[in-house]
Structure formats: structure tokens, C-alpha cells
Short mmCIF file of C-alpha atoms in Angstrom, two decimals:
data_model
loop_
_atom_site.label_atom_id
_atom_site.label_comp_id
_atom_site.label_asym_id
_atom_site.label_seq_id
_atom_site.Cartn_x
_atom_site.Cartn_y
_atom_site.Cartn_z
CA ARG A 1 -19.01 -59.82 -45.29
CA ARG A 2 -21.15 -59.18 -42.16
CA ALA A 3 -23.05 -56.22 -43.99
CA GLU A 4 -23.10 -58.14 -47.03
CA ALA A 5 -25.03 -61.16 -45.11
CA GLN A 6 -27.51 -58.53 -43.54
CA GLY A 7 -28.17 -57.25 -47.22
CA LYS A 8 -26.35 -53.59 -46.21
CA GLU A 9 -25.02 -51.70 -48.92
CA ILE A 10 -21.48 -50.35 -48.13
CA LYS A 11 -20.76 -47.16 -49.68
CA LYS A 12 -17.06 -46.41 -50.12
CA THR A 13 -15.36 -43.15 -48.40
CA ASP A 14 -14.98 -40.65 -50.95
CA TYR A 15 -11.68 -38.91 -49.61
CA GLU A 16 -11.93 -35.98 -51.54
CA GLY A 17 -15.54 -35.04 -50.33
CA GLN A 18 -16.36 -32.56 -47.84
CA TYR A 19 -17.91 -33.41 -44.59
CA GLU A 20 -19.47 -31.77 -41.81
CA ILE A 21 -17.35 -32.07 -38.43
CA TRP A 22 -18.20 -30.84 -34.98
CA GLN A 23 -15.96 -29.91 -32.06
CA LEU A 24 -17.66 -30.34 -28.48
CA HIS A 25 -15.91 -29.43 -25.51
CA MET A 26 -17.61 -30.86 -22.47
CA TYR A 27 -17.14 -32.04 -18.96
CA TYR A 28 -17.28 -35.69 -18.80
CA ASP A 29 -16.18 -38.65 -16.04
CA VAL A 30 -14.13 -40.86 -18.08
CA ASP A 31 -12.74 -43.02 -15.74
CA GLU A 32 -16.07 -43.03 -13.65
CA GLU A 33 -14.28 -42.03 -10.22
CA GLY A 34 -17.03 -39.11 -9.71
CA GLU A 35 -14.82 -36.23 -11.12
CA GLU A 36 -15.49 -34.51 -14.28
CA GLU A 37 -12.41 -34.29 -16.54
CA ASP A 38 -12.15 -31.70 -19.43
CA ILE A 39 -12.13 -33.50 -22.61
CA VAL A 40 -12.69 -32.49 -26.68
CA ILE A 41 -14.70 -34.74 -28.70
CA SER A 42 -14.66 -34.19 -32.42
CA TYR A 43 -17.96 -36.17 -34.47
CA HIS A 44 -19.50 -36.48 -37.65
CA ARG A 45 -22.81 -34.85 -37.34
CA ASN A 46 -25.05 -36.76 -39.49
CA THR A 47 -23.97 -39.94 -38.42
CA GLY A 48 -22.83 -39.42 -34.74
CA ALA A 49 -19.64 -41.05 -35.14
CA ILE A 50 -16.80 -40.04 -32.80
CA LEU A 51 -13.88 -39.45 -34.44
CA ARG A 52 -11.45 -38.02 -32.06
CA CYS A 53 -11.51 -37.74 -28.02
CA ILE A 54 -8.88 -35.50 -26.43
CA TYR A 55 -8.50 -35.62 -22.69
CA ASN A 56 -7.50 -32.92 -21.03
CA PRO A 57 -6.37 -30.96 -23.95
CA LEU A 58 -5.27 -27.45 -22.32
CA PHE A 59 -3.15 -27.97 -19.45
CA ARG A 60 -4.06 -24.11 -17.98
CA LYS A 61 -7.61 -25.28 -17.55
CA PHE A 62 -9.03 -22.92 -19.90
CA ARG A 63 -11.55 -23.31 -22.89
CA PRO A 64 -10.13 -21.69 -26.30
CA PHE A 65 -13.06 -19.22 -26.51
CA GLN A 66 -13.68 -15.39 -25.50
CA ASP A 67 -16.62 -13.57 -24.84
CA PHE A 68 -16.67 -9.72 -25.67
CA VAL A 69 -18.80 -7.97 -23.31
CA PHE A 70 -19.63 -4.56 -23.66
CA TYR A 71 -22.26 -3.86 -21.00
CA PRO A 72 -22.76 -6.84 -18.73
CA THR A 73 -26.21 -7.97 -17.99
CA GLU A 74 -27.52 -10.73 -15.85
CA TYR A 75 -28.20 -14.13 -17.33
CA CYS A 76 -26.58 -13.29 -20.97
CA PHE A 77 -23.39 -14.62 -21.95
CA ASP A 78 -22.28 -11.83 -24.17
CA GLY A 79 -23.84 -8.80 -22.32
CA GLU A 80 -25.59 -5.88 -24.15
CA GLY A 81 -24.47 -3.54 -26.93
CA ILE A 82 -25.35 -0.41 -28.60
CA CYS A 83 -27.24 -1.79 -31.33
CA GLU A 84 -29.32 -4.30 -28.81
CA ILE A 85 -30.13 -0.92 -26.75
CA LEU A 86 -31.10 0.83 -29.85
CA GLU A 87 -33.28 -1.89 -31.53
CA PRO A 88 -36.60 -1.18 -30.63
CA LEU A 89 -36.29 2.36 -31.29
CA GLN A 90 -34.71 1.51 -34.65
CA LYS A 91 -37.33 -0.30 -35.51
CA VAL A 92 -39.92 2.70 -34.91
CA ALA A 93 -37.32 4.68 -37.32
CA ASP A 94 -37.43 2.36 -40.02
CA THR A 95 -41.14 2.21 -40.01
CA LEU A 96 -41.62 5.83 -39.77
CA MET A 97 -39.05 6.53 -42.77
CA ASN A 98 -40.50 3.51 -45.06
CA GLN A 99 -44.07 5.50 -44.73
CA THR A 100 -42.45 8.92 -45.41
CA LEU A 101 -40.94 7.02 -48.40
CA ASP A 102 -44.13 5.52 -49.31
CA THR A 103 -46.07 8.86 -48.89
CA GLN A 104 -43.35 10.63 -51.26
CA THR A 105 -43.96 8.06 -54.18
CA LEU A 106 -48.09 8.69 -53.73
CA MET A 107 -47.12 12.30 -54.14
CA ASN A 108 -45.00 11.47 -57.17
CA ALA A 109 -47.77 9.41 -58.91
CA PRO A 110 -51.08 11.24 -58.67
CA TRP A 111 -54.24 9.96 -59.61
CA ILE A 112 -55.79 11.14 -62.91
CA PHE A 113 -59.86 10.70 -63.19
CA VAL A 114 -60.86 10.74 -66.94
CA ARG A 115 -64.61 11.01 -67.78
CA GLY A 116 -65.89 8.27 -69.99
CA GLY A 117 -66.94 8.23 -73.50
CA ILE A 118 -64.41 10.60 -74.38
CA GLY A 119 -61.94 8.41 -76.25
CA LEU A 120 -59.27 9.16 -73.17
CA ASP A 121 -59.79 5.62 -71.34
CA ASP A 122 -56.24 4.63 -71.87
CA LEU A 123 -54.38 8.10 -71.37
CA ARG A 124 -51.22 7.84 -70.22
CA PRO A 125 -49.78 11.33 -69.77
CA SER A 126 -46.00 11.90 -70.69
CA PRO A 127 -43.86 15.08 -71.15
CA GLY A 128 -44.59 16.68 -74.81
CA LYS A 129 -47.61 14.69 -75.78
CA THR A 130 -50.58 16.18 -77.20
CA ILE A 131 -53.79 14.92 -75.93
CA PRO A 132 -57.19 15.96 -77.74
CA VAL A 133 -60.18 16.38 -75.68
CA LEU A 134 -63.67 17.21 -75.93
CA GLY A 135 -65.42 19.86 -74.50
CA GLU A 136 -64.05 21.49 -71.51
CA LEU A 137 -60.77 20.16 -70.00
CA GLU A 138 -61.77 21.26 -66.36
CA GLY A 139 -64.90 19.10 -66.40
CA ASN A 140 -63.66 15.73 -68.73
CA ILE A 141 -60.00 15.59 -66.72
CA GLN A 142 -59.25 15.86 -62.60
CA ILE A 143 -55.96 15.37 -61.11
CA ILE A 144 -56.03 14.68 -57.51
CA GLN A 145 -52.54 15.00 -55.41
CA HIS A 146 -51.79 13.08 -52.45
CA PRO A 147 -51.01 15.32 -49.63
CA GLY A 148 -47.78 15.27 -48.06
CA PRO A 149 -46.63 13.82 -44.82
CA PRO A 150 -48.00 15.96 -41.81
CA PRO A 151 -45.62 17.65 -39.81
CA VAL A 152 -45.93 15.76 -37.14
CA THR A 153 -44.10 12.84 -39.02
CA PHE A 154 -40.52 15.23 -38.96
CA GLN A 155 -41.42 15.80 -35.36
CA THR A 156 -41.48 12.12 -34.29
CA ALA A 157 -38.31 11.56 -35.92
CA ASP A 158 -36.59 14.01 -34.05
CA ARG A 159 -38.06 12.63 -31.05
CA ILE A 160 -36.82 9.19 -31.88
CA ASN A 161 -33.47 10.29 -32.21
CA SER A 162 -33.53 12.05 -29.11
CA MET A 163 -34.61 9.09 -27.15
CA ALA A 164 -31.75 6.93 -28.79
CA ASP A 165 -29.37 9.18 -27.59
CA ARG A 166 -30.72 9.53 -24.34
CA ALA A 167 -31.09 5.62 -24.44
CA VAL A 168 -26.99 5.11 -25.23
CA GLY A 169 -25.96 8.26 -23.03
CA ILE A 170 -25.32 10.78 -25.62
CA THR A 171 -26.32 14.14 -23.94
CA PRO A 172 -24.88 17.69 -24.39
CA ALA A 173 -22.33 16.93 -22.06
CA VAL A 174 -20.89 14.37 -24.03
CA MET A 175 -20.96 16.14 -26.98
CA GLY A 176 -18.88 19.26 -25.36
CA ILE A 177 -21.67 21.47 -25.32
CA SER A 178 -21.84 23.40 -22.15
CA THR A 179 -24.89 24.53 -20.86
CA ALA A 180 -23.41 27.84 -18.83
CA GLU A 181 -23.96 31.20 -20.06
CA ARG A 182 -20.46 31.91 -19.96
CA PRO A 183 -18.64 28.26 -20.65
CA VAL A 184 -15.47 27.64 -19.43
CA ALA A 185 -12.80 25.00 -21.19
CA LYS A 186 -11.84 23.53 -17.92
CA GLU A 187 -15.55 22.84 -16.71
CA THR A 188 -16.43 21.46 -20.19
CA VAL A 189 -13.83 19.20 -20.15
CA ALA A 190 -14.73 18.08 -16.81
CA LEU A 191 -18.39 17.64 -17.51
CA GLN A 192 -17.59 15.73 -20.83
CA THR A 193 -15.17 13.36 -18.75
CA GLU A 194 -17.67 12.79 -16.14
CA ALA A 195 -20.42 11.61 -18.95
CA ASN A 196 -18.03 9.85 -21.11
CA LYS A 197 -17.44 7.17 -17.85
CA LYS A 198 -20.51 5.16 -19.59
CA PHE A 199 -18.68 4.70 -22.52
CA LYS A 200 -15.11 4.35 -20.80
CA SER A 201 -16.52 1.56 -18.96
CA GLY A 202 -17.55 -0.36 -22.12
CA ILE A 203 -14.17 0.27 -23.83
CA ASP A 204 -12.59 -0.84 -20.89
CA ASN A 205 -14.15 -4.12 -20.87
CA LEU A 206 -13.36 -4.73 -24.63
CA ARG A 207 -9.81 -3.71 -23.21
CA ASP A 208 -9.99 -6.11 -20.69
CA LYS A 209 -11.09 -9.30 -22.73
CA LEU A 210 -8.84 -8.21 -25.69
CA SER A 211 -6.16 -9.03 -22.76
CA GLU A 212 -7.61 -11.98 -21.70
CA PHE A 213 -7.75 -13.16 -25.18
CA ALA A 214 -3.86 -12.53 -25.68
CA TRP A 215 -3.15 -14.38 -22.47
CA LYS A 216 -5.14 -17.32 -23.59
CA LEU A 217 -3.12 -17.37 -26.99
CA ILE A 218 0.33 -17.19 -25.21
CA ASP A 219 -0.81 -20.11 -22.52
CA PHE A 220 -1.84 -22.29 -25.82
CA PHE A 221 1.75 -21.47 -27.34
CA THR A 222 3.35 -22.24 -23.98
CA GLN A 223 1.92 -25.69 -23.95
CA TYR A 224 2.50 -26.64 -27.66
CA GLN A 225 5.65 -24.77 -28.01
CA PRO A 226 5.59 -24.04 -31.71
CA THR A 227 8.50 -22.40 -33.23
CA TYR A 228 8.09 -19.25 -34.88
CA LYS A 229 11.25 -18.35 -37.36
CA TYR A 230 11.74 -14.49 -38.78
CA GLY A 231 14.40 -12.53 -40.30
CA GLU A 232 16.82 -12.98 -43.22
CA MET A 233 17.68 -15.96 -44.59
CA ASP A 234 21.09 -15.73 -43.26
CA GLU A 235 19.83 -14.11 -39.87
CA GLU A 236 17.13 -16.64 -38.99
CA LYS A 237 16.01 -16.28 -35.44
CA THR A 238 13.70 -18.43 -33.51
CA ILE A 239 11.01 -17.52 -30.57
CA LYS A 240 10.82 -20.08 -27.87
CA PHE A 241 7.90 -19.74 -25.39
CA PRO A 242 8.53 -20.79 -21.75
CA THR A 243 6.88 -23.60 -19.78
CA GLU A 244 6.24 -21.57 -16.80
CA TYR A 245 3.17 -19.81 -15.65
CA MET A 246 3.85 -16.33 -17.40
CA ARG A 247 0.87 -14.38 -15.68
CA ASP A 248 2.71 -14.50 -12.61
CA GLY A 249 5.81 -12.58 -14.28
CA ILE A 250 4.13 -10.42 -16.89
CA ASN A 251 1.36 -8.38 -17.57
CA ILE A 252 -0.52 -7.58 -21.09
CA GLU A 253 -2.27 -4.60 -21.11
CA LEU A 254 -4.08 -3.34 -24.57
CA ALA A 255 -2.67 0.07 -25.23
CA THR A 256 -5.35 2.08 -26.59
CA SER A 257 -7.21 5.19 -26.03
CA SER A 258 -10.65 4.63 -24.26
CA GLU A 259 -12.12 8.24 -25.14
CA MET A 260 -12.99 9.79 -28.30
CA LEU A 261 -11.62 12.75 -28.16
CA ASN A 262 -11.61 15.44 -30.62
CA GLN A 263 -8.37 17.30 -31.72
CA GLU A 264 -9.44 20.50 -29.47
CA ILE A 265 -9.77 18.45 -26.29
CA ARG A 266 -6.27 16.58 -26.87
CA ARG A 267 -4.64 20.18 -27.50
CA GLU A 268 -6.32 21.30 -24.19
CA ILE A 269 -4.95 18.37 -22.02
CA THR A 270 -1.37 18.00 -23.86
CA LEU A 271 -1.26 21.70 -22.98
CA THR A 272 -2.26 21.22 -19.11
CA ILE A 273 0.00 18.24 -18.81
CA TYR A 274 2.57 20.31 -20.37
CA GLN A 275 2.00 23.29 -17.73
CA ILE A 276 1.90 20.88 -14.73
CA LEU A 277 5.36 19.38 -15.83
CA SER A 278 7.13 22.73 -16.22
CA ASP A 279 5.91 24.21 -12.77
CA TYR A 280 7.25 20.78 -11.10
CA MET A 281 10.52 20.97 -13.11
CA THR A 282 10.96 24.26 -12.23
CA LYS A 283 10.48 23.38 -8.36
CA ILE A 284 12.92 20.09 -8.55
CA ALA A 285 15.56 22.66 -9.92
CA GLY A 286 14.94 24.87 -6.81
CA MET A 287 15.30 21.90 -4.73
CA ALA A 288 18.49 20.47 -6.46
CA GLN A 289 20.02 23.75 -5.97
CA MET A 290 19.48 23.58 -2.17
CA LEU A 291 20.85 20.01 -2.15
CA VAL A 292 24.35 20.93 -3.82
CA ASN A 293 24.70 24.03 -1.26
CA PRO A 294 27.12 23.13 1.51
CA GLN A 295 25.73 25.81 3.70
CA VAL A 296 22.17 23.87 3.92
CA PRO A 297 22.00 21.83 7.07
CA SER A 298 21.68 18.13 6.47
CA ASP A 299 18.03 17.70 8.00
CA PHE A 300 16.78 20.36 5.82
CA LYS A 301 18.19 18.52 2.98
CA LYS A 302 16.65 15.33 4.05
CA MET A 303 13.21 16.97 4.57
CA ILE A 304 13.55 17.97 0.65
CA LEU A 305 14.43 14.55 -0.39
CA ASP A 306 11.40 13.46 1.32
CA GLY A 307 9.23 16.14 -0.44
CA ASN A 308 10.18 14.88 -3.32
CA LYS A 309 9.34 11.50 -2.65
CA ILE A 310 5.57 12.76 -2.32
CA SER A 311 6.13 14.98 -5.06
CA VAL A 312 6.76 12.17 -7.23
CA LYS A 313 4.14 9.77 -6.42
CA LEU A 314 1.14 12.14 -6.87
CA LEU A 315 2.57 13.39 -10.14
CA ASN A 316 2.27 9.88 -11.35
CA ARG A 317 -1.19 9.40 -9.88
CA LEU A 318 -1.84 12.84 -11.73
CA LEU A 319 -0.25 11.69 -14.95
CA GLU A 320 -2.48 8.57 -15.08
CA ASP A 321 -5.51 10.24 -14.68
CA PHE A 322 -4.71 11.67 -18.01
CA GLU A 323 -4.02 7.91 -19.25
CA ILE A 324 -0.44 8.76 -19.63
CA LYS A 325 1.13 5.16 -20.43
CA ASP A 326 4.75 6.25 -19.68
CA ALA A 327 4.16 8.54 -16.59
CA ASP A 328 7.60 7.32 -15.15
CA ASP A 329 9.74 8.49 -17.94
CA LEU A 330 8.06 11.90 -17.77
CA VAL A 331 8.58 12.44 -13.86
CA LEU A 332 12.08 13.43 -13.00
CA ASP A 333 13.17 12.02 -9.60
CA ILE A 334 15.90 14.23 -7.71
CA GLU A 335 17.39 10.61 -6.15
CA LYS A 336 17.69 8.95 -9.70
CA SER A 337 19.22 12.06 -11.19
CA MET A 338 21.91 13.10 -8.59
CA ASP A 339 24.25 11.61 -5.77
CA THR A 340 21.99 12.78 -2.54
CA GLU A 341 23.91 10.94 -0.30
CA LYS A 342 27.09 12.93 -1.52
CA ALA A 343 24.95 15.85 -1.30
CA ILE A 344 23.96 15.33 2.36
CA GLN A 345 27.44 14.47 3.45
CA GLU A 346 28.26 17.77 1.88
CA SER A 347 26.17 19.77 4.17
CA ILE A 348 27.86 22.58 6.68
CA ASP A 349 26.97 20.50 9.83
CA LYS A 350 28.79 17.14 8.51
CA MET A 351 31.71 18.96 7.19
CA GLN A 352 35.22 18.97 9.32
CA PRO A 353 35.72 22.49 10.72
CA GLN A 354 38.98 24.12 9.15
CA LYS A 355 41.82 24.74 10.91
CA PRO A 356 43.11 28.51 11.12
CA PRO A 357 46.18 29.81 9.40
CA GLN A 358 49.67 29.86 11.67
CA GLY A 359 51.02 33.20 12.74
CA GLY A 360 49.95 36.85 12.77
CA GLY A 361 48.84 39.26 9.90
CA GLY A 362 51.77 40.01 7.61
CA GLN A 363 51.85 41.47 4.35
CA GLY A 364 48.97 40.50 2.02
CA GLY A 365 47.56 38.53 5.44
CA GLY A 366 44.24 39.28 7.32
CA PRO A 367 44.03 40.00 10.61
CA PRO A 368 45.11 37.59 13.65
CA MET A 369 42.31 35.29 14.40
CA ALA A 370 41.11 34.76 18.25
CA PRO A 371 41.74 31.33 19.71
CA GLN A 372 39.05 28.86 19.95
CA GLY A 373 37.07 29.50 22.89
CA ALA A 374 38.22 32.81 23.58
CA MET A 375 35.61 35.60 23.57
CA PRO A 376 35.51 38.22 21.06
CA PRO A 377 36.17 41.69 22.43
CA GLN A 378 32.86 43.86 23.29
CA ALA A 379 32.21 46.85 21.85
CA PRO A 380 31.99 49.87 23.94
CA GLY A 381 28.76 49.95 26.10
CA GLY A 382 28.04 46.64 25.39
CA LEU A 383 27.17 43.90 27.94
CA GLY A 384 29.80 43.28 30.64
CA GLY A 385 31.43 46.45 29.62
#
């Protein structure tokens, strides 16, 4: 009635129509206590009408947005990527290519000059067409061919491609091209690995961002506790999310390769790892043989176990440098594979001395043993003789 009294026309709401609704995440002092709270506002953009306001929507204090940065730069939210680095050179390459195509078009459509007054003003040449000409042909018709692109055009294109490769870090070392007179596989792989650190850092950044995205998704699920069902109809199972802060208990890491390796390099790396593990297994077998030998003193066996701990730690680090995720499953640890305490107790200095057999030497017996503490007889000419 108020609208009718003011002469305003009220439009009925179309519940089946489409409306543009915006969602704004912002910090605002709701209770005017001097501290801003995290709120989410849903509003109609055309009218500015606030439809909904949610106070503190996420308990973990994070925004449901994730930036993916390849190369971080200052004062830039999303960093810098390969396309942005190559954009200036790409514009130059596009201009050069367009000019080359225009030149090819002009070469395929030459200029034809016809002497006026000989009846060829509307000349349109076509294959197999007979055209009568009054007088000499060379004097009446002349075709001028457009020159092709100059050689400097292709030299410039190669230079632009080289500049683009340098701009993003593609060098001969990255491509596995050795500059030595006699290239060695290990040297080539080492140079390629060192040069690929630029790309590896960008890929690692994306891996970390994807892991953070997964964390935010889990935090979101832990708050709203959705229930997911899977399995067959008779074997229905559900997934429940705990309410604790799970970042303190588990870790999420995206398991992907961070290097662009071809098959030859992968084979070389796998062969190197196999040789390292084979040599390690051979030495471990020798160490285990000494541990089970009762004639080896206990102190020496303890030293072997100390060396085993150092070997396991160094081998794990070496496999991690090869980006082997299951390094613990590949490294054999003596302390986990055998009873080391029993092996130490069964040492020559830990075992109880055996009592000598009673009686003298009889049939089938050995010579009588000297009593404990007695000096054995000296050989003729020896000390004390």
C-alpha cells in the first residue's frame, strides 16, 4: 500500500528467472568492538540488496580460495608464468609470421599490366584460357612478380626462438645436449639436473599449492561433516571426518614427478639405483654373517650395528635425492631383519666357557687336558728350558 500511495510500481518476483548474485568475503567489525570478523555476504548486484550474511563461516580461519603460482614475483598475487614471460617475444613472432604470410599472398597474386586500347581491359587470366592479343605479347602485357621475403626474415625468426628459449631457461644442458668433445652420461645427467632446477622450483610450487588446496578441502569437510556413502548396496560404508586439527597428525604431499625425464634418462637413473642397492645388499650380507658368527667379539658386533645405522641414514638421503618416495621400503636394515641382541649375546666373550671332559684319554678319546691354570710344557730350547 505504501508503494501504491507513492505511485511506485511493484514487480512480481519471477522465481524461475535467473538473477546475478555476488558473494563477497570480507573483514568487517560487526559488533563495533574494534576487531574485524570474517564474514561472507551474498547480495544482488543490480539492486545492492543484501540477501544473506554469514558470520565466521570457516572455523579454521582460511578463505576458500587457492592461488597457483609457478614463479613468485613481488606485488603480484598469481606470480609469473611461462606465457607471461614469453608474451613480448610472442607478439614479435606473430608480427613477423603475419608479414611473411602477407608476402606469400602477394607472391601468389602478381600484378598484370595490359596496354590500353587492345581489348584486354577486363583481362582475367585462368588456366587453359585462350586470349587473343594484337601485336607483340611482350609489348602489350607485362607481369610483375612480388619479391619473396628477405633472408633476414628467417634469421630473425630463429633469433626470436633462441631468445624465447633463453628467457624461460631452455639451454643445451636442459635438453641433454653436452658441449664436451667426449660427452659422458653421468656428466650430461648432472648438467641436465642442475639446469632443470629452474623448472623444478616452479613445479614444486604448484605441488605445494595443490597440497594446500587438498588441506583446505579437508578442513572444510571437517567443519560441515558431510557423509559420503560408497560400495555395493549390501555393503554400504560411510566416511566420517574427525573434528580435530588434522594438520598436526597427518601430512599431504602430492606424489608426482617434478622433472621432465625421457626414457633414456629414466633407465640410466634406475640402473644407477639398482647398482647402489646391489652393492649395499652385498655389504649387508657380509655384516650379517659376522653378526651370527660366535667367534666375533661383542664389541666388534656393536661397531657393525653402529655402522649399519649410518649406512641406512645415508642411503635414505641418497634415494630421496633421486625422488624415491618409498625409500624406507627399499633400504634393508639389519636391526629390523634379525635379532641383534641375541647375536651380541652369542659372542665369544659373552658365552660361558665349556667344562673339560672328565677322565683320561681312552679308546676313541683325545689326549688328557691340562688342568686350568697349569702351564703347558715348553718345547725343547724354548724359554725357561
